[in-house]
Amino acid sequence: MAKRDRLDVDSFFSEVDQTQEVYNLREQIQLLEQQLNQQISHEQTLMAEIEQLRSDSQNLDHPQLQSQISQLREHLKQNQGTIQYSVQEIYPNPNQPRKTFTEEVEAMSLSLQQEGQLDPIILFEDGMLFDGECRWRAATHLGWDAIEAVFTTKPADSRILRRKAYLTNLHRRGLNALDKAETIVAIACDEVPELPPEEVPRIINRVLTRLKRKKQSLGERLHLQPHEQQKAVLEQLEIDSTELEVFLILLGLQEHPASLNRNIFPALNLASDLKAAVRGQGLGCAQALILNRLSASDLGISERQCLKLRNKGIKTVLSQNLSATQTQQWVTQEKAKYLQNSSSTPRDKRVDRFLSSVQRFNLAEIEASAEQLQELQQTLENTLEQVKHLLK
Amino acid sequence: MPNQMRLAIMTGAGGVGKTTLAVNLGYEVARQGRKVAIFDLDPQGSINVACRLNKTPAPKATTAWLYSGFFDGTYTLTPVWEQHVKNLEVFQGGSALFKVMPSFSQTGGSKLLKEALSDYPVPHDLIIFDCPATLEQIPKSALIAATHLLVPLMPDAKAIDGTRVLLDWYAANVQELQLSPPPAFLGFAINNVEDGAEHQRLSKELPPRYEARGYRVFPPIKHYTAFTNAWSEAVPLRVHRATHPALEPIEVIAQAILQEMKGSKRGKARSARRG
C-alpha cells in the first residue's frame, strides 16, 4: 500500500481544529452580543428615565435629571469616545419643552469662550439634539464650525427592546419559569395584534394535543432549526394562521413549544400566594407547581384553610430546601391527612358553594340597615333549624 | 456529594474496549480504598458478562429505571468481585434501556440522570458511566451528569474519525445545553494497539497532536489475549495475572482519576478547550 493512501493524521486534525474554531467563534459572538445588548439596554434605560424626568418636572435643572444626563454622557463617552461634529448638521429636538434661551445662551457663549466646552452634547444618530441645545446655540452664535458630541440611538420601540432583552442569554438564564412565561406571552402579544394574553398558552396546548391525537410530533430539535425549516414543518400540520404565527414566534425565541407547555406555562396557573412566594422568597417554580395542587375543593376545606396549608408548605420547602420530589412527598402526606379526616361520602357542590360564601362573608365591611340584618338573622336561623333536623 | 467524580467513558466508535476499561479502572480505584459504582448505560449490558451477573435483571433493577420517569431513589447496586476488593458495585444495564428510549423524546429526558443523582445522592467517591457506542440520548444524559470524560480509541481510521465526531458532538452539546462548567476531558486512552505497522505508526503520531490541542493522552494499552482470558474468567486483569504488563498503563489512568478526586474542586475542572 502506498504511504499517501493511508490516513493522514494531520489533515484529520485540521478538520477537528476547524469545527473547534467554529464553536469558539460562536461563543465569542454570543459574548459580544451580550455585552453589546447590555450596553444598549443600559443606554436605553437611562434615556427612558431622562425623558420621564423631563416630562414630569418643569424644573429642567432638577438635580436628579442632571445626574442622569451626566451618567448617560459618561457611558457614551466610555463606549465610543467623543467626536467633533459639524454645528451646521445639528438640529433642535422639536419636543424640547424649553423655548426661551436668550439669557442662558449669552452666559453659555461667555463660558465657551473662556473655558472651552466642558461636556460633549448628546445627539441622536441623525444629528437631532438630545441634550445640549444651549451649548449648541452658543456655539452657533460664536461661529464655531464643530462642537464636541457623543451619539446615542433613538429609543427603540418597546417591542423590539423586550424581544432583545429576552434574547440576551443573560436575561434568560436568570428568569424563573413564571417570569419567563409572562415575558414570552407578552412578546407573543406584541407581535400578534388582538391576541389576548391568556390565549397564548391555550393555543400551544390545543395544537400539541391535536398533534398527539394524530400521532404527529414537532421533533425535538425544531427550535434549533433555521426559520424556513420551522415554517416548512409547521405548514405540513393542520394549524390555522394565528396558531402558526404564535408557534413561529416561540420557535424564533429558540424555545420549544412542547417544553414551554410542560415546564413553563403551567406557572401561569399558580395561585397568587404561590406566585408571590416565587417572586419574593425564591421558591422554585417546580416546587410551587406541586404545592399548587393543594386546592380547597379537593381537600374539602375552606379557601382560607387551604391558604394556610400552602403557606405551611412554602415555609417547609424553603426552610428544608426540599427538592421537587421531596415536595411531592410532603404534599402527598398532607393530602392523606385531610382525606382521612373527611368521610368518603361525596360532597354536595351547592352546600360547598354556600359554605364558602358564608365563610367569605364579612359583616364588618358591610353597611346594612337594621331591617336587612334582621332578615338575615331570620334566614340563617331557619337554615340552622333545617340542618339540625337533618343531623338528627 | 460535593467531591464526587463522575466519569463518562465515551467513544464515537464501537468495540474499542470501553467496558474492559470501565471494569478494570473501577477495580483499580476501589483497590485504593475508594467507593466506586459503575453505571452500565449500555443496552448491550456487557458488564453482566464481564462480572458474571444475572443477564436478565428486572427492569426496575437496571439503569433504565433512572430514565423511567418514576425513579424513586432506589439504586439496585450489586457488589462485584467481593473476594478481591471491597466497595465496587455495579448498577446493571441491559435491554430494558431500549424500552425507555421514548421518554427521551420528551425534552428534559436527557437531564434525568443528573436529576436522579442530585435528588438522590449516592455516597460513592467515583461513578463510572459506561456508555453505549452511539452518540445518542443516553450518552447525552451522561454528558450532562458527568464531571469528566475518558475517551478510549483504537489506532485505526474508524476509531480516530469517531473521536472527531465525538469532539464535535461534545462542543455542540456543551453550547446548546449551556453546560457550565462543562465536563473536563480526563484524556484519551489508545487501546488495543497491535503490532502491525499502521497501528504502530498511528499510536506514535496521535498523542503529540492531541496534546498540542490541550488533551491528555495516556500511555497506549497493547492488545493482549490476557484481556480476553480475564473476561472469560470474569475477573479483573490484575486478578487474572498480577504482574501483567498492561496493568501499568491502566494504573496510570487510575492514578489520574485519584489525582482528580484529590486535587480538583468541582467546578475548577480544566476545560479541554483551547482559549
XYZ file of N, CA and C in Angstrom, chain B residues 17-255:
717
model
N -13.105 -1.166 23.518
C -12.697 -1.607 24.857
C -13.186 -0.719 25.984
N -14.378 -0.114 25.794
C -14.936 0.740 26.850
C -15.179 -0.035 28.141
N -15.893 -1.150 27.983
C -16.305 -1.880 29.181
C -15.103 -2.485 29.897
N -14.139 -2.996 29.108
C -12.915 -3.534 29.701
C -12.242 -2.462 30.555
N -12.152 -1.251 29.998
C -11.547 -0.156 30.751
C -12.385 0.179 31.968
N -13.705 0.238 31.794
C -14.581 0.627 32.891
C -14.403 -0.295 34.091
N -14.463 -1.604 33.849
C -14.393 -2.520 34.994
C -12.988 -2.542 35.599
N -11.949 -2.501 34.727
C -10.597 -2.545 35.284
C -10.241 -1.263 36.038
N -10.692 -0.104 35.511
C -10.438 1.155 36.225
C -11.223 1.170 37.531
N -12.486 0.725 37.459
C -13.310 0.673 38.665
C -12.624 -0.174 39.727
N -12.083 -1.315 39.290
C -11.413 -2.232 40.219
C -10.157 -1.582 40.815
N -9.351 -0.947 39.948
C -8.098 -0.338 40.425
C -8.368 0.777 41.435
N -9.396 1.599 41.154
C -9.691 2.714 42.075
C -10.274 2.169 43.387
N -11.087 1.117 43.301
C -11.659 0.521 44.517
C -10.548 -0.113 45.365
N -9.533 -0.654 44.693
C -8.397 -1.247 45.412
C -7.691 -0.220 46.290
N -7.804 1.057 45.878
C -7.161 2.120 46.664
C -8.076 2.578 47.797
N -9.112 1.774 48.072
C -9.974 2.083 49.211
C -11.065 3.094 48.912
N -11.264 3.439 47.623
C -12.354 4.371 47.293
C -13.619 3.586 47.010
N -14.754 4.291 47.194
C -16.053 3.659 46.949
C -16.458 3.933 45.502
N -16.611 2.865 44.732
C -16.833 3.032 43.291
C -18.138 2.355 42.854
N -18.896 3.056 42.002
C -20.070 2.437 41.371
C -19.928 2.562 39.865
N -20.185 1.467 39.157
C -20.201 1.527 37.701
C -21.662 1.480 37.256
N -22.100 2.515 36.525
C -23.451 2.519 35.970
C -23.354 2.039 34.527
N -23.927 0.895 34.248
C -23.894 0.396 32.875
C -25.056 1.014 32.104
N -24.749 1.929 31.204
C -25.807 2.613 30.458
C -25.985 2.012 29.072
N -25.381 0.829 28.869
C -25.411 0.223 27.541
C -26.505 -0.836 27.465
N -27.381 -0.732 26.442
C -28.421 -1.755 26.293
C -27.818 -3.151 26.063
N -26.573 -3.202 25.591
C -25.907 -4.500 25.411
C -25.664 -5.173 26.759
N -25.437 -4.354 27.778
C -25.209 -4.898 29.120
C -24.001 -5.803 29.205
N -22.887 -5.404 28.538
C -21.751 -6.320 28.524
C -21.094 -6.471 29.899
N -21.343 -5.526 30.807
C -20.761 -5.681 32.152
C -21.302 -6.947 32.824
N -22.539 -7.292 32.462
C -23.119 -8.508 33.046
C -22.248 -9.723 32.767
N -21.600 -9.709 31.570
C -20.708 -10.813 31.225
C -19.383 -10.635 31.958
N -18.849 -9.406 31.916
C -17.529 -9.153 32.495
C -17.499 -9.486 33.982
N -18.605 -9.295 34.675
C -18.628 -9.531 36.117
C -19.506 -10.724 36.481
N -19.948 -11.452 35.460
C -20.796 -12.631 35.646
C -22.002 -12.332 36.547
N -22.799 -11.408 36.077
C -24.013 -11.049 36.812
C -25.206 -11.656 36.098
N -26.323 -11.651 36.762
C -27.568 -12.119 36.164
C -27.830 -11.350 34.873
N -28.023 -12.074 33.770
C -28.125 -11.387 32.480
C -29.484 -10.760 32.240
N -30.484 -11.171 33.010
C -31.811 -10.582 32.775
C -32.395 -10.043 34.082
N -31.787 -8.976 34.589
C -32.341 -8.393 35.812
C -33.697 -7.747 35.506
N -34.524 -7.604 36.551
C -35.805 -6.922 36.363
C -35.529 -5.493 35.920
N -36.352 -4.947 35.006
C -36.113 -3.584 34.520
C -35.921 -2.571 35.654
N -36.661 -2.758 36.746
C -36.542 -1.813 37.861
C -35.178 -1.892 38.524
N -34.468 -3.028 38.318
C -33.158 -3.198 38.935
C -32.044 -2.794 37.976
N -32.386 -2.134 36.857
C -31.354 -1.695 35.919
C -31.349 -0.171 35.822
N -30.335 0.337 35.127
C -30.231 1.792 34.989
C -31.403 2.362 34.187
N -32.163 1.514 33.498
C -33.341 2.001 32.763
C -34.315 2.676 33.727
N -34.328 2.204 34.958
C -35.214 2.747 35.993
C -34.979 4.247 36.199
N -33.699 4.662 36.041
C -33.363 6.087 36.204
C -34.103 6.950 35.198
N -34.364 6.364 34.013
C -34.940 7.144 32.923
C -36.442 6.941 32.799
N -37.027 6.158 33.711
C -38.424 5.763 33.536
C -39.381 6.916 33.798
N -38.909 7.915 34.554
C -39.837 8.977 34.954
C -40.481 8.653 36.293
N -40.256 7.426 36.809
C -40.827 7.053 38.115
C -39.740 6.832 39.149
N -38.510 7.171 38.794
C -37.393 6.836 39.676
C -37.613 7.419 41.071
N -37.415 6.571 42.087
C -37.727 6.987 43.460
C -36.506 6.924 44.352
N -35.315 6.860 43.764
C -34.106 6.826 44.572
C -33.617 5.411 44.860
N -34.276 4.398 44.278
C -33.809 3.030 44.506
C -32.744 2.671 43.477
N -31.480 2.692 43.917
C -30.388 2.251 43.054
C -30.134 0.787 43.397
N -30.302 -0.122 42.432
C -30.004 -1.519 42.723
C -28.534 -1.770 42.398
N -27.688 -1.646 43.436
C -26.244 -1.779 43.214
C -25.794 -3.159 43.678
N -25.183 -3.901 42.760
C -24.716 -5.239 43.099
C -23.208 -5.204 43.321
N -22.746 -5.620 44.523
C -21.297 -5.669 44.748
C -20.676 -6.717 43.824
N -19.504 -6.417 43.244
C -18.850 -7.412 42.392
C -17.423 -7.655 42.870
N -16.932 -8.840 42.538
C -15.555 -9.240 42.858
C -15.239 -9.041 44.345
N -16.234 -9.406 45.159
C -16.088 -9.156 46.595
C -14.910 -9.906 47.210
N -14.582 -11.065 46.628
C -13.473 -11.817 47.230
C -12.140 -11.110 46.974
N -12.116 -10.139 46.022
C -10.855 -9.466 45.703
C -10.821 -8.014 46.172
N -11.991 -7.370 46.275
C -11.989 -5.949 46.584
C -13.299 -5.578 47.272
N -13.223 -4.555 48.139
C -14.442 -4.047 48.761
C -14.891 -2.804 47.987
N -16.157 -2.421 48.143
C -16.589 -1.117 47.630
C -16.617 -0.964 46.122
N -16.802 -2.065 45.395
C -17.005 -1.915 43.949
C -18.381 -2.486 43.625
N -19.257 -1.615 43.106
C -20.629 -2.051 42.847
C -21.027 -1.713 41.423
N -21.984 -2.476 40.913
C -22.453 -2.244 39.541
C -23.959 -2.018 39.546
N -24.383 -0.987 38.805
C -25.802 -0.782 38.529
C -25.976 -1.318 37.101
N -26.693 -2.428 36.972
C -26.703 -3.128 35.690
C -27.452 -2.382 34.592
N -26.990 -2.577 33.348
C -27.714 -2.045 32.194
C -28.476 -3.178 31.539
N -28.639 -3.106 30.230
C -29.286 -4.198 29.527
C -30.481 -3.740 28.700
N -31.192 -4.737 28.180
C -32.171 -4.447 27.131
C -33.314 -3.555 27.597
N -33.528 -3.467 28.924
C -34.604 -2.588 29.399
C -34.350 -1.152 28.953
N -33.065 -0.816 28.709
C -32.750 0.550 28.270
C -33.384 0.870 26.921
N -33.618 -0.157 26.101
C -34.305 0.096 24.829
C -35.712 0.616 25.077
N -36.320 0.104 26.143
C -37.722 0.447 26.407
C -37.898 1.878 26.877
N -36.840 2.481 27.445
C -37.015 3.849 27.958
C -36.689 4.898 26.913
N -36.254 4.452 25.738
C -35.922 5.429 24.688
C -37.042 6.453 24.460
N -38.326 6.019 24.448
C -39.381 7.006 24.200
C -39.369 8.173 25.198
N -38.966 7.908 26.437
C -39.018 9.008 27.409
C -37.991 10.079 27.068
N -37.028 9.721 26.196
C -36.060 10.726 25.776
C -36.627 11.670 24.745
N -37.702 11.211 24.071
C -38.230 12.090 23.031
C -38.860 13.320 23.670
N -39.143 13.224 24.972
C -39.613 14.425 25.659
C -38.388 15.260 25.999
N -38.544 16.565 25.865
C -37.418 17.405 26.263
C -37.240 17.216 27.765
N -35.982 17.218 28.190
C -35.729 17.031 29.608
C -35.360 15.591 29.916
N -35.640 14.674 28.993
C -35.295 13.275 29.215
C -33.805 13.090 29.437
N -33.013 13.882 28.715
C -31.576 13.710 28.842
C -31.042 14.286 30.163
N -31.892 15.004 30.897
C -31.431 15.540 32.184
C -31.732 14.573 33.335
N -32.458 13.482 33.032
C -32.949 12.622 34.110
C -31.827 12.020 34.957
N -30.712 11.639 34.302
C -29.630 11.008 35.051
C -29.050 11.989 36.072
N -28.815 13.207 35.600
C -28.254 14.212 36.509
C -29.230 14.520 37.640
N -30.509 14.641 37.272
C -31.510 14.952 38.300
C -31.591 13.845 39.340
N -31.551 12.592 38.866
C -31.614 11.467 39.802
C -30.466 11.567 40.800
N -29.254 11.827 40.298
C -28.093 11.864 41.185
C -28.093 13.088 42.096
N -28.763 14.187 41.654
C -28.806 15.313 42.601
C -29.970 15.183 43.580
N -31.092 14.598 43.133
C -32.209 14.424 44.063
C -31.926 13.313 45.077
N -31.245 12.257 44.599
C -30.957 11.114 45.469
C -29.465 10.811 45.397
N -28.646 11.563 46.143
C -27.199 11.379 46.032
C -26.791 9.972 46.483
N -25.739 9.452 45.871
C -25.161 8.188 46.334
C -23.800 8.516 46.943
N -23.377 7.697 47.926
C -22.196 8.075 48.714
C -20.855 7.757 48.046
N -20.847 7.355 46.776
C -19.590 6.894 46.168
C -18.637 8.038 45.844
N -17.332 7.705 45.901
C -16.324 8.702 45.529
C -16.248 8.820 44.008
N -16.520 7.707 43.327
C -16.404 7.694 41.870
C -17.590 6.946 41.274
N -18.232 7.555 40.284
C -19.221 6.833 39.496
C -18.679 6.773 38.070
N -18.653 5.577 37.506
C -18.232 5.443 36.114
C -19.465 5.172 35.275
N -19.700 5.997 34.245
C -20.793 5.733 33.315
C -20.220 4.986 32.120
N -20.629 3.732 31.954
C -20.198 3.003 30.757
C -21.259 3.233 29.686
N -20.911 4.041 28.677
C -21.911 4.479 27.690
C -21.931 3.559 26.480
N -23.082 3.535 25.774
C -23.102 2.816 24.507
C -22.261 3.560 23.476
N -21.931 2.875 22.369
C -21.005 3.460 21.395
C -21.655 4.516 20.503
N -22.973 4.599 20.522
C -23.629 5.600 19.679
C -23.645 6.929 20.422
N -23.727 8.021 19.672
C -23.795 9.315 20.356
C -25.239 9.789 20.344
N -26.078 9.085 21.096
C -27.482 9.489 21.091
C -27.868 10.025 22.454
N -29.098 9.704 22.863
C -29.616 10.347 24.065
C -28.965 9.859 25.351
N -28.632 8.567 25.424
C -28.087 8.067 26.689
C -26.714 8.689 26.977
N -25.793 8.678 25.970
C -24.535 9.384 26.215
C -24.750 10.869 26.504
N -25.781 11.453 25.878
C -26.059 12.860 26.137
C -26.424 13.048 27.610
N -27.203 12.120 28.150
C -27.569 12.235 29.565
C -26.327 12.069 30.445
N -25.399 11.207 29.993
C -24.168 11.014 30.752
C -23.289 12.263 30.668
N -23.308 12.903 29.509
C -22.526 14.131 29.330
C -23.023 15.214 30.301
N -24.343 15.278 30.466
C -24.921 16.288 31.357
C -24.583 15.981 32.816
N -24.534 14.677 33.145
C -24.314 14.301 34.549
C -22.836 14.224 34.916
N -21.959 14.071 33.904
C -20.550 13.770 34.190
C -19.757 14.994 34.625
N -18.689 14.738 35.396
C -17.722 15.797 35.677
C -16.499 15.633 34.760
N -16.258 14.386 34.311
C -15.094 14.104 33.472
C -15.443 13.111 32.369
N -14.682 13.174 31.280
C -14.849 12.221 30.191
C -13.534 11.492 29.945
N -13.658 10.214 29.625
C -12.489 9.456 29.204
C -12.836 8.847 27.856
N -11.942 9.020 26.879
C -12.240 8.559 25.530
C -11.249 7.488 25.104
N -11.665 6.215 25.142
C -10.792 5.179 24.613
C -10.889 5.157 23.094
N -9.761 4.936 22.403
C -9.857 4.773 20.957
C -8.799 3.781 20.491
N -9.090 3.137 19.371
C -8.108 2.250 18.789
C -7.362 3.016 17.712
N -6.101 2.678 17.478
C -5.354 3.422 16.466
C -5.741 2.973 15.059
N -7.006 3.116 14.706
C -7.380 2.842 13.315
C -8.293 3.971 12.818
N -8.429 4.040 11.496
C -9.113 5.180 10.874
C -10.526 5.360 11.432
N -11.234 4.251 11.620
C -12.622 4.344 12.053
C -12.721 4.989 13.449
N -11.898 4.476 14.349
C -11.980 4.969 15.725
C -11.479 6.408 15.832
N -10.447 6.736 15.027
C -9.909 8.099 15.082
C -10.952 9.077 14.574
N -11.609 8.715 13.486
C -12.635 9.612 12.984
C -13.799 9.686 13.977
N -14.022 8.576 14.671
C -15.031 8.590 15.726
C -14.742 9.661 16.771
N -13.465 9.873 17.099
C -13.156 10.913 18.094
C -13.442 12.302 17.538
N -13.279 12.465 16.210
C -13.608 13.768 15.607
C -15.103 14.042 15.808
N -15.896 13.001 15.487
C -17.340 13.144 15.651
C -17.677 13.426 17.112
N -16.995 12.722 18.005
C -17.259 12.899 19.434
C -16.933 14.322 19.897
N -15.779 14.837 19.455
C -15.385 16.187 19.872
C -16.384 17.219 19.361
N -16.845 16.996 18.138
C -17.820 17.897 17.533
C -19.132 17.849 18.313
N -19.550 16.638 18.624
C -20.782 16.407 19.377
C -20.683 17.040 20.763
N -19.501 16.884 21.383
C -19.270 17.455 22.710
C -19.443 18.976 22.671
N -18.761 19.616 21.689
C -18.815 21.085 21.617
C -20.238 21.552 21.336
N -20.932 20.854 20.442
C -22.291 21.259 20.089
C -23.208 21.175 21.308
N -23.077 20.079 22.070
C -23.954 19.898 23.226
C -23.626 20.843 24.372
N -22.330 21.069 24.593
C -21.945 21.980 25.661
C -22.551 23.353 25.401
N -22.537 23.740 24.114
C -23.071 25.052 23.762
C -24.598 25.076 23.837
N -25.190 24.023 23.291
C -26.651 24.007 23.222
C -27.274 23.895 24.616
N -26.664 23.062 25.468
C -27.243 22.832 26.793
C -26.691 23.824 27.810
N -25.781 24.661 27.363
C -25.139 25.639 28.240
C -24.608 24.972 29.505
N -23.842 23.894 29.315
C -23.278 23.188 30.458
C -22.171 24.046 31.056
N -22.333 24.361 32.318
C -21.362 25.250 32.918
C -21.103 24.799 34.347
N -19.920 24.317 34.748
C -18.819 24.099 33.824
C -19.058 22.830 33.004
N -18.510 22.767 31.784
C -18.669 21.539 31.013
C -17.787 20.445 31.613
N -18.137 19.161 31.369
C -17.270 18.099 31.884
C -15.875 18.230 31.267
N -14.843 17.925 32.059
C -13.473 18.068 31.564
C -13.024 16.757 30.933
N -12.153 16.851 29.950
C -11.586 15.638 29.379
C -10.480 15.135 30.299
N -10.684 13.954 30.879
C -9.596 13.340 31.635
C -8.493 12.981 30.647
N -8.900 12.502 29.486
C -7.905 12.233 28.453
C -8.366 11.179 27.459
N -7.462 10.880 26.540
C -7.703 9.859 25.524
C -6.850 8.644 25.863
N -7.438 7.460 25.763
C -6.671 6.248 26.029
C -6.595 5.437 24.742
N -5.369 5.274 24.214
C -5.204 4.489 22.992
C -5.112 3.030 23.391
N -6.047 2.267 22.844
C -6.341 0.946 23.391
C -6.169 -0.115 22.301
N -5.933 -1.360 22.721
C -5.885 -2.469 21.763
C -4.845 -2.268 20.665
N -3.681 -1.719 21.012
C -2.669 -1.484 19.986
C -2.048 -2.812 19.559
N -2.055 -3.070 18.262
C -1.473 -4.322 17.774
C -0.094 -4.053 17.185
N 0.600 -5.148 16.794
C 1.985 -4.988 16.351
C 2.113 -4.491 14.921
N 1.019 -4.475 14.163
C 1.084 -4.073 12.758
C 1.648 -2.665 12.593
N 2.214 -2.404 11.401
C 2.896 -1.132 11.154
C 1.952 0.059 11.300
N 0.727 -0.088 10.790
C -0.198 1.042 10.786
C -0.610 1.409 12.227
N -0.925 0.409 13.023
C -1.242 0.634 14.432
C -0.086 1.334 15.134
N 1.112 0.847 14.831
C 2.299 1.417 15.476
C 2.476 2.878 15.063
N 2.317 3.125 13.743
C 2.515 4.488 13.233
C 1.508 5.434 13.901
N 0.244 5.023 13.886
C -0.775 5.916 14.407
C -0.621 6.128 15.910
N -0.248 5.086 16.656
C -0.112 5.320 18.104
C 1.054 6.243 18.407
N 1.988 6.368 17.473
C 3.069 7.349 17.664
C 2.611 8.741 17.255
N 1.873 8.809 16.150
C 1.542 10.124 15.586
C 0.413 10.838 16.347
N -0.488 10.055 16.921
C -1.655 10.690 17.546
C -1.344 11.506 18.812
N -0.623 10.914 19.790
C -0.508 11.625 21.067
C -0.018 13.064 20.970
N 1.098 13.351 20.231
C 1.549 14.752 20.235
C 0.488 15.695 19.688
N -0.332 15.189 18.766
C -1.328 16.089 18.152
C -2.499 16.356 19.092
N -2.930 15.337 19.826
C -3.977 15.599 20.832
C -3.418 16.535 21.907
N -2.163 16.251 22.308
C -1.575 17.061 23.382
C -1.440 18.510 22.967
N -1.086 18.720 21.680
C -0.942 20.096 21.196
C -2.257 20.843 21.309
N -3.358 20.105 21.358
C -4.674 20.740 21.451
C -5.206 20.732 22.884
N -4.323 20.433 23.816
C -4.698 20.564 25.216
C -5.336 19.322 25.818
N -5.307 18.191 25.112
C -5.867 16.968 25.673
C -4.746 16.083 26.189
N -5.000 15.387 27.290
C -4.009 14.434 27.778
C -4.176 13.111 27.034
N -3.060 12.477 26.696
C -3.145 11.149 26.091
C -2.404 10.176 27.004
N -3.095 9.113 27.393
C -2.481 8.148 28.298
C -1.595 7.192 27.507
N -0.615 6.547 28.203
C 0.261 5.613 27.507
C -0.586 4.527 26.826
N -0.196 4.104 25.623
C -1.023 3.147 24.889
C -1.134 1.803 25.624
N -2.298 1.182 25.490
C -2.506 -0.142 26.086
C -2.496 -1.152 24.940
N -1.550 -2.072 24.970
C -1.434 -3.007 23.855
C -2.523 -4.062 23.909
N -2.721 -4.686 22.769
C -3.710 -5.763 22.702
C -3.113 -7.038 23.276
N -3.756 -7.634 24.248
C -3.256 -8.877 24.830
C -4.386 -9.890 24.893
N -4.053 -11.166 24.694
C -5.083 -12.198 24.851
C -5.500 -12.297 26.314
N -4.612 -11.827 27.204
C -4.953 -11.903 28.627
C -6.267 -11.187 28.929
N -6.557 -10.102 28.197
C -7.835 -9.397 28.411
C -8.998 -10.339 28.114
N -8.852 -11.044 26.971
C -9.902 -11.982 26.577
C -10.074 -13.064 27.641
N -8.935 -13.568 28.133
C -8.999 -14.641 29.131
C -9.607 -14.153 30.442
N -9.225 -12.938 30.834
C -9.791 -12.387 32.071
C -11.308 -12.251 31.947
N -11.770 -11.803 30.763
C -13.207 -11.716 30.511
C -13.863 -13.076 30.712
N -13.214 -14.104 30.121
C -13.802 -15.446 30.198
C -13.918 -15.910 31.639
N -12.898 -15.571 32.432
C -12.940 -15.977 33.847
C -13.802 -15.024 34.663
N -14.207 -13.897 34.032
C -14.976 -12.854 34.717
C -14.240 -12.331 35.945
N -12.966 -12.004 35.745
C -12.188 -11.367 36.813
C -11.454 -10.168 36.216
N -11.040 -9.219 37.068
C -10.234 -8.115 36.533
C -8.853 -8.618 36.128
N -8.173 -7.859 35.265
C -6.875 -8.285 34.754
C -5.881 -8.560 35.877
N -5.895 -7.733 36.901
C -4.930 -7.890 37.988
C -5.132 -9.223 38.719
N -6.370 -9.657 38.818
C -6.634 -10.940 39.471
C -6.209 -12.075 38.546
N -6.448 -11.859 37.244
C -6.071 -12.871 36.267
C -4.551 -13.075 36.250
N -3.807 -11.977 36.225
C -2.348 -12.078 36.295
C -1.767 -10.836 36.941
N -1.290 -10.985 38.170
C -0.936 -9.831 38.994
C 0.226 -9.023 38.438
N 1.014 -9.592 37.538
C 2.186 -8.855 37.054
C 2.071 -8.561 35.570
N 0.850 -8.518 35.074
C 0.684 -8.341 33.634
C 1.150 -6.955 33.178
N 1.900 -6.883 32.046
C 2.421 -5.577 31.594
C 1.331 -4.539 31.286
N 0.120 -4.978 30.932
C -0.931 -3.999 30.598
C -1.441 -3.280 31.848
N -1.099 -3.833 33.026
C -1.581 -3.181 34.249
C -0.966 -1.802 34.417
N 0.231 -1.649 33.861
C 0.947 -0.386 34.065
C 0.205 0.802 33.453
N -0.129 0.742 32.131
C -0.876 1.884 31.570
C -2.264 2.087 32.230
N -2.904 0.975 32.634
C -4.205 1.124 33.310
C -4.016 1.853 34.636
N -2.928 1.488 35.310
C -2.568 2.126 36.579
C -2.421 3.654 36.410
N -1.820 4.057 35.276
C -1.615 5.496 35.033
C -2.966 6.228 34.985
N -3.928 5.607 34.308
C -5.255 6.243 34.224
C -5.913 6.274 35.612
N -5.779 5.153 36.340
C -6.366 5.102 37.685
C -5.767 6.187 38.568
N -4.442 6.378 38.443
C -3.783 7.429 39.230
C -4.322 8.808 38.851
